[in-house]
């Protein structure tokens, strides 16, 4: 399914009043993981500004020990500080990478803004080297703009 075909499905999930916020986030993770072949782990992390940590929210994919990540550590922690998208074509080439699984080859993290504040991010791992393009970034920015409506 193309990104353009997925957009209305994301919007439909967000606007469905019968789901809780976490159920909506999980359904978005499932939608992306099931319909984009190279998305093998899809999840949300949310920032705690007081403790300067990210906390794992709904996700699909292999279980992870990384349920709390300090700002600045790993790809997700760097995005919490930089407020910028981070595309990692090859995780083996990154010095500040937290390995979740030896099968992960690449990662993309896009910050989630609500009223100009970075409250979290969507994090996607892939078992494929260098699959992410600018189109992925724009699509995930769209997803996060929809998710922001929940906050």
JSON list of C-alpha atoms in Angstrom, two decimals:
[
{"chain": "A", "resi": 1, "resn": "UNK", "atom": "CA", "xyz": [0.00, 0.00, 0.00]},
{"chain": "A", "resi": 2, "resn": "UNK", "atom": "CA", "xyz": [1.35, 3.44, -0.89]},
{"chain": "A", "resi": 3, "resn": "UNK", "atom": "CA", "xyz": [1.81, 6.29, 1.58]},
{"chain": "A", "resi": 4, "resn": "UNK", "atom": "CA", "xyz": [-1.02, 8.18, -0.13]},
{"chain": "A", "resi": 5, "resn": "UNK", "atom": "CA", "xyz": [-3.32, 5.17, 0.35]},
{"chain": "A", "resi": 6, "resn": "UNK", "atom": "CA", "xyz": [-2.33, 4.89, 4.01]},
{"chain": "A", "resi": 7, "resn": "UNK", "atom": "CA", "xyz": [-2.96, 8.56, 4.88]},
{"chain": "A", "resi": 8, "resn": "UNK", "atom": "CA", "xyz": [-6.79, 8.34, 5.01]},
{"chain": "A", "resi": 9, "resn": "UNK", "atom": "CA", "xyz": [-6.51, 5.13, 7.04]},
{"chain": "A", "resi": 10, "resn": "UNK", "atom": "CA", "xyz": [-4.34, 6.96, 9.61]},
{"chain": "A", "resi": 11, "resn": "UNK", "atom": "CA", "xyz": [-6.84, 9.82, 9.74]},
{"chain": "A", "resi": 12, "resn": "UNK", "atom": "CA", "xyz": [-9.70, 7.33, 10.16]},
{"chain": "A", "resi": 13, "resn": "UNK", "atom": "CA", "xyz": [-7.96, 5.69, 13.13]},
{"chain": "A", "resi": 14, "resn": "UNK", "atom": "CA", "xyz": [-7.31, 9.06, 14.79]},
{"chain": "A", "resi": 15, "resn": "UNK", "atom": "CA", "xyz": [-10.91, 10.18, 14.39]},
{"chain": "A", "resi": 16, "resn": "UNK", "atom": "CA", "xyz": [-12.46, 6.92, 15.65]},
{"chain": "A", "resi": 17, "resn": "UNK", "atom": "CA", "xyz": [-14.06, 7.81, 18.99]},
{"chain": "A", "resi": 18, "resn": "UNK", "atom": "CA", "xyz": [-14.48, 4.18, 20.09]},
{"chain": "A", "resi": 19, "resn": "UNK", "atom": "CA", "xyz": [-10.71, 3.71, 20.64]},
{"chain": "A", "resi": 20, "resn": "UNK", "atom": "CA", "xyz": [-8.60, 5.06, 23.51]},
{"chain": "A", "resi": 21, "resn": "UNK", "atom": "CA", "xyz": [-5.52, 7.11, 22.66]},
{"chain": "A", "resi": 22, "resn": "UNK", "atom": "CA", "xyz": [-3.19, 4.14, 23.24]},
{"chain": "A", "resi": 23, "resn": "UNK", "atom": "CA", "xyz": [-5.43, 1.89, 21.13]},
{"chain": "A", "resi": 24, "resn": "UNK", "atom": "CA", "xyz": [-5.24, 4.43, 18.31]},
{"chain": "A", "resi": 25, "resn": "UNK", "atom": "CA", "xyz": [-1.45, 4.58, 18.57]},
{"chain": "A", "resi": 26, "resn": "UNK", "atom": "CA", "xyz": [-1.21, 0.79, 18.53]},
{"chain": "A", "resi": 27, "resn": "UNK", "atom": "CA", "xyz": [-3.53, 0.57, 15.52]},
{"chain": "A", "resi": 28, "resn": "UNK", "atom": "CA", "xyz": [-1.33, 3.07, 13.66]},
{"chain": "A", "resi": 29, "resn": "UNK", "atom": "CA", "xyz": [1.75, 0.98, 14.50]},
{"chain": "A", "resi": 30, "resn": "UNK", "atom": "CA", "xyz": [-0.02, -2.14, 13.23]},
{"chain": "A", "resi": 31, "resn": "UNK", "atom": "CA", "xyz": [-1.20, -0.38, 10.06]},
{"chain": "A", "resi": 32, "resn": "UNK", "atom": "CA", "xyz": [2.32, 0.77, 9.18]},
{"chain": "A", "resi": 33, "resn": "UNK", "atom": "CA", "xyz": [4.09, -2.47, 10.09]},
{"chain": "A", "resi": 34, "resn": "UNK", "atom": "CA", "xyz": [1.58, -4.57, 8.12]},
{"chain": "A", "resi": 35, "resn": "UNK", "atom": "CA", "xyz": [1.49, -2.38, 5.00]},
{"chain": "A", "resi": 36, "resn": "UNK", "atom": "CA", "xyz": [5.06, -1.14, 4.51]},
{"chain": "A", "resi": 37, "resn": "UNK", "atom": "CA", "xyz": [7.25, -4.15, 3.82]},
{"chain": "A", "resi": 38, "resn": "UNK", "atom": "CA", "xyz": [10.48, -2.75, 5.24]},
{"chain": "A", "resi": 39, "resn": "UNK", "atom": "CA", "xyz": [8.94, -1.43, 8.51]},
{"chain": "A", "resi": 40, "resn": "UNK", "atom": "CA", "xyz": [9.74, -4.28, 10.91]},
{"chain": "A", "resi": 41, "resn": "UNK", "atom": "CA", "xyz": [9.38, -2.47, 14.27]},
{"chain": "A", "resi": 42, "resn": "UNK", "atom": "CA", "xyz": [7.09, 0.54, 14.69]},
{"chain": "A", "resi": 43, "resn": "UNK", "atom": "CA", "xyz": [6.58, 2.35, 17.98]},
{"chain": "A", "resi": 44, "resn": "UNK", "atom": "CA", "xyz": [6.12, 5.59, 19.83]},
{"chain": "A", "resi": 45, "resn": "UNK", "atom": "CA", "xyz": [8.28, 7.04, 22.58]},
{"chain": "A", "resi": 46, "resn": "UNK", "atom": "CA", "xyz": [7.06, 9.90, 24.77]},
{"chain": "A", "resi": 47, "resn": "UNK", "atom": "CA", "xyz": [9.19, 12.49, 26.52]},
{"chain": "A", "resi": 48, "resn": "UNK", "atom": "CA", "xyz": [9.29, 13.22, 30.22]},
{"chain": "A", "resi": 49, "resn": "UNK", "atom": "CA", "xyz": [10.82, 16.70, 30.24]},
{"chain": "A", "resi": 50, "resn": "UNK", "atom": "CA", "xyz": [11.44, 16.69, 34.01]},
{"chain": "A", "resi": 51, "resn": "UNK", "atom": "CA", "xyz": [13.60, 13.55, 33.97]},
{"chain": "A", "resi": 52, "resn": "UNK", "atom": "CA", "xyz": [14.90, 14.12, 30.40]},
{"chain": "A", "resi": 53, "resn": "UNK", "atom": "CA", "xyz": [13.89, 10.60, 29.41]},
{"chain": "A", "resi": 54, "resn": "UNK", "atom": "CA", "xyz": [11.84, 8.93, 26.70]},
{"chain": "A", "resi": 55, "resn": "UNK", "atom": "CA", "xyz": [9.30, 6.28, 27.65]},
{"chain": "A", "resi": 56, "resn": "UNK", "atom": "CA", "xyz": [8.11, 3.52, 25.34]},
{"chain": "A", "resi": 57, "resn": "UNK", "atom": "CA", "xyz": [4.49, 3.76, 24.31]},
{"chain": "A", "resi": 58, "resn": "UNK", "atom": "CA", "xyz": [2.49, 1.48, 22.03]},
{"chain": "A", "resi": 59, "resn": "UNK", "atom": "CA", "xyz": [4.54, -0.49, 19.52]},
{"chain": "A", "resi": 60, "resn": "UNK", "atom": "CA", "xyz": [4.55, -3.58, 17.31]},
{"chain": "A", "resi": 61, "resn": "UNK", "atom": "CA", "xyz": [7.50, -5.80, 16.58]},
{"chain": "A", "resi": 62, "resn": "UNK", "atom": "CA", "xyz": [10.04, -7.67, 18.67]},
{"chain": "A", "resi": 63, "resn": "UNK", "atom": "CA", "xyz": [10.07, -6.98, 22.40]},
{"chain": "A", "resi": 64, "resn": "UNK", "atom": "CA", "xyz": [12.62, -4.39, 23.50]},
{"chain": "A", "resi": 65, "resn": "UNK", "atom": "CA", "xyz": [14.51, -3.79, 26.72]},
{"chain": "A", "resi": 66, "resn": "UNK", "atom": "CA", "xyz": [14.70, -0.09, 25.80]},
{"chain": "A", "resi": 67, "resn": "UNK", "atom": "CA", "xyz": [11.58, 1.12, 27.60]},
{"chain": "A", "resi": 68, "resn": "UNK", "atom": "CA", "xyz": [13.30, 4.22, 29.03]},
{"chain": "A", "resi": 69, "resn": "UNK", "atom": "CA", "xyz": [15.93, 6.12, 27.02]},
{"chain": "A", "resi": 70, "resn": "UNK", "atom": "CA", "xyz": [17.84, 9.14, 28.35]},
{"chain": "A", "resi": 71, "resn": "UNK", "atom": "CA", "xyz": [17.81, 12.24, 26.17]},
{"chain": "A", "resi": 72, "resn": "UNK", "atom": "CA", "xyz": [20.93, 12.23, 23.99]},
{"chain": "A", "resi": 73, "resn": "UNK", "atom": "CA", "xyz": [21.42, 8.44, 24.06]},
{"chain": "A", "resi": 74, "resn": "UNK", "atom": "CA", "xyz": [20.87, 6.44, 20.90]},
{"chain": "A", "resi": 75, "resn": "UNK", "atom": "CA", "xyz": [19.01, 7.64, 17.84]},
{"chain": "A", "resi": 76, "resn": "UNK", "atom": "CA", "xyz": [15.77, 8.30, 19.75]},
{"chain": "A", "resi": 77, "resn": "UNK", "atom": "CA", "xyz": [17.57, 10.18, 22.51]},
{"chain": "A", "resi": 78, "resn": "UNK", "atom": "CA", "xyz": [19.36, 12.34, 19.95]},
{"chain": "A", "resi": 79, "resn": "UNK", "atom": "CA", "xyz": [16.04, 13.27, 18.30]},
{"chain": "A", "resi": 80, "resn": "UNK", "atom": "CA", "xyz": [14.66, 14.27, 21.71]},
{"chain": "A", "resi": 81, "resn": "UNK", "atom": "CA", "xyz": [17.48, 16.85, 21.87]},
{"chain": "A", "resi": 82, "resn": "UNK", "atom": "CA", "xyz": [17.80, 17.91, 18.21]},
{"chain": "A", "resi": 83, "resn": "UNK", "atom": "CA", "xyz": [14.06, 18.13, 17.35]},
{"chain": "A", "resi": 84, "resn": "UNK", "atom": "CA", "xyz": [15.05, 16.91, 13.87]},
{"chain": "A", "resi": 85, "resn": "UNK", "atom": "CA", "xyz": [14.25, 13.79, 11.85]},
{"chain": "A", "resi": 86, "resn": "UNK", "atom": "CA", "xyz": [17.06, 11.24, 11.99]},
{"chain": "A", "resi": 87, "resn": "UNK", "atom": "CA", "xyz": [17.47, 8.70, 9.20]},
{"chain": "A", "resi": 88, "resn": "UNK", "atom": "CA", "xyz": [20.09, 6.03, 9.79]},
{"chain": "A", "resi": 89, "resn": "UNK", "atom": "CA", "xyz": [20.79, 4.07, 6.59]},
{"chain": "A", "resi": 90, "resn": "UNK", "atom": "CA", "xyz": [23.11, 1.62, 8.40]},
{"chain": "A", "resi": 91, "resn": "UNK", "atom": "CA", "xyz": [22.95, 1.36, 12.19]},
{"chain": "A", "resi": 92, "resn": "UNK", "atom": "CA", "xyz": [26.36, -0.38, 12.27]},
{"chain": "A", "resi": 93, "resn": "UNK", "atom": "CA", "xyz": [27.92, 2.91, 11.13]},
{"chain": "A", "resi": 94, "resn": "UNK", "atom": "CA", "xyz": [26.47, 4.90, 14.07]},
{"chain": "A", "resi": 95, "resn": "UNK", "atom": "CA", "xyz": [28.58, 5.45, 17.17]},
{"chain": "A", "resi": 96, "resn": "UNK", "atom": "CA", "xyz": [25.66, 6.48, 19.41]},
{"chain": "A", "resi": 97, "resn": "UNK", "atom": "CA", "xyz": [23.32, 3.61, 18.52]},
{"chain": "A", "resi": 98, "resn": "UNK", "atom": "CA", "xyz": [21.49, 1.45, 21.05]},
{"chain": "A", "resi": 99, "resn": "UNK", "atom": "CA", "xyz": [21.24, -2.03, 19.52]},
{"chain": "A", "resi": 100, "resn": "UNK", "atom": "CA", "xyz": [17.80, -3.54, 19.94]},
{"chain": "A", "resi": 101, "resn": "UNK", "atom": "CA", "xyz": [18.45, -6.60, 17.81]},
{"chain": "A", "resi": 102, "resn": "UNK", "atom": "CA", "xyz": [21.21, -7.82, 15.53]},
{"chain": "A", "resi": 103, "resn": "UNK", "atom": "CA", "xyz": [18.57, -8.07, 12.76]},
{"chain": "A", "resi": 104, "resn": "UNK", "atom": "CA", "xyz": [18.01, -4.29, 12.72]},
{"chain": "A", "resi": 105, "resn": "UNK", "atom": "CA", "xyz": [19.92, -2.72, 9.84]},
{"chain": "A", "resi": 106, "resn": "UNK", "atom": "CA", "xyz": [18.45, 0.80, 9.63]},
{"chain": "A", "resi": 107, "resn": "UNK", "atom": "CA", "xyz": [16.23, 3.19, 11.57]},
{"chain": "A", "resi": 108, "resn": "UNK", "atom": "CA", "xyz": [14.19, 6.34, 11.12]},
{"chain": "A", "resi": 109, "resn": "UNK", "atom": "CA", "xyz": [12.97, 8.55, 13.95]},
{"chain": "A", "resi": 110, "resn": "UNK", "atom": "CA", "xyz": [10.63, 11.51, 13.44]},
{"chain": "A", "resi": 111, "resn": "UNK", "atom": "CA", "xyz": [9.77, 13.87, 16.33]},
{"chain": "A", "resi": 112, "resn": "UNK", "atom": "CA", "xyz": [6.18, 14.42, 17.41]},
{"chain": "A", "resi": 113, "resn": "UNK", "atom": "CA", "xyz": [5.31, 18.06, 18.07]},
{"chain": "A", "resi": 114, "resn": "UNK", "atom": "CA", "xyz": [2.31, 19.40, 19.95]},
{"chain": "A", "resi": 115, "resn": "UNK", "atom": "CA", "xyz": [2.03, 23.20, 20.06]},
{"chain": "A", "resi": 116, "resn": "UNK", "atom": "CA", "xyz": [5.67, 23.47, 19.01]},
{"chain": "A", "resi": 117, "resn": "UNK", "atom": "CA", "xyz": [6.94, 21.18, 21.79]},
{"chain": "A", "resi": 118, "resn": "UNK", "atom": "CA", "xyz": [8.65, 17.87, 21.05]},
{"chain": "A", "resi": 119, "resn": "UNK", "atom": "CA", "xyz": [6.56, 15.48, 23.17]},
{"chain": "A", "resi": 120, "resn": "UNK", "atom": "CA", "xyz": [7.85, 12.26, 21.64]},
{"chain": "A", "resi": 121, "resn": "UNK", "atom": "CA", "xyz": [8.55, 10.47, 18.40]},
{"chain": "A", "resi": 122, "resn": "UNK", "atom": "CA", "xyz": [7.72, 7.66, 16.08]},
{"chain": "A", "resi": 123, "resn": "UNK", "atom": "CA", "xyz": [10.57, 5.18, 15.76]},
{"chain": "A", "resi": 124, "resn": "UNK", "atom": "CA", "xyz": [10.86, 2.64, 12.95]},
{"chain": "A", "resi": 125, "resn": "UNK", "atom": "CA", "xyz": [13.43, -0.11, 12.57]},
{"chain": "A", "resi": 126, "resn": "UNK", "atom": "CA", "xyz": [14.06, -2.08, 9.40]},
{"chain": "A", "resi": 127, "resn": "UNK", "atom": "CA", "xyz": [15.83, -5.34, 8.63]},
{"chain": "A", "resi": 128, "resn": "UNK", "atom": "CA", "xyz": [16.83, -3.76, 5.30]},
{"chain": "A", "resi": 129, "resn": "UNK", "atom": "CA", "xyz": [19.86, -1.53, 4.73]},
{"chain": "A", "resi": 130, "resn": "UNK", "atom": "CA", "xyz": [19.05, 2.02, 3.61]},
{"chain": "A", "resi": 131, "resn": "UNK", "atom": "CA", "xyz": [15.34, 1.66, 2.75]},
{"chain": "A", "resi": 132, "resn": "UNK", "atom": "CA", "xyz": [14.15, 5.05, 4.02]},
{"chain": "A", "resi": 133, "resn": "UNK", "atom": "CA", "xyz": [13.64, 8.00, 1.67]},
{"chain": "A", "resi": 134, "resn": "UNK", "atom": "CA", "xyz": [12.40, 11.55, 1.91]},
{"chain": "A", "resi": 135, "resn": "UNK", "atom": "CA", "xyz": [8.95, 10.09, 1.14]},
{"chain": "A", "resi": 136, "resn": "UNK", "atom": "CA", "xyz": [9.12, 8.10, 4.40]},
{"chain": "A", "resi": 137, "resn": "UNK", "atom": "CA", "xyz": [10.03, 11.27, 6.28]},
{"chain": "A", "resi": 138, "resn": "UNK", "atom": "CA", "xyz": [7.13, 13.25, 4.81]},
{"chain": "A", "resi": 139, "resn": "UNK", "atom": "CA", "xyz": [4.69, 10.39, 5.45]},
{"chain": "A", "resi": 140, "resn": "UNK", "atom": "CA", "xyz": [5.81, 9.98, 9.08]},
{"chain": "A", "resi": 141, "resn": "UNK", "atom": "CA", "xyz": [5.57, 13.75, 9.58]},
{"chain": "A", "resi": 142, "resn": "UNK", "atom": "CA", "xyz": [1.97, 13.45, 8.36]},
{"chain": "A", "resi": 143, "resn": "UNK", "atom": "CA", "xyz": [1.35, 10.54, 10.76]},
{"chain": "A", "resi": 144, "resn": "UNK", "atom": "CA", "xyz": [2.71, 12.59, 13.66]},
{"chain": "A", "resi": 145, "resn": "UNK", "atom": "CA", "xyz": [0.63, 15.63, 12.68]},
{"chain": "A", "resi": 146, "resn": "UNK", "atom": "CA", "xyz": [-2.44, 13.39, 12.95]},
{"chain": "A", "resi": 147, "resn": "UNK", "atom": "CA", "xyz": [-1.27, 11.85, 16.24]},
{"chain": "A", "resi": 148, "resn": "UNK", "atom": "CA", "xyz": [-0.70, 15.36, 17.65]},
{"chain": "A", "resi": 149, "resn": "UNK", "atom": "CA", "xyz": [-4.47, 15.90, 17.45]},
{"chain": "A", "resi": 150, "resn": "UNK", "atom": "CA", "xyz": [-4.81, 13.39, 20.30]},
{"chain": "A", "resi": 151, "resn": "UNK", "atom": "CA", "xyz": [-2.90, 15.66, 22.72]}
]
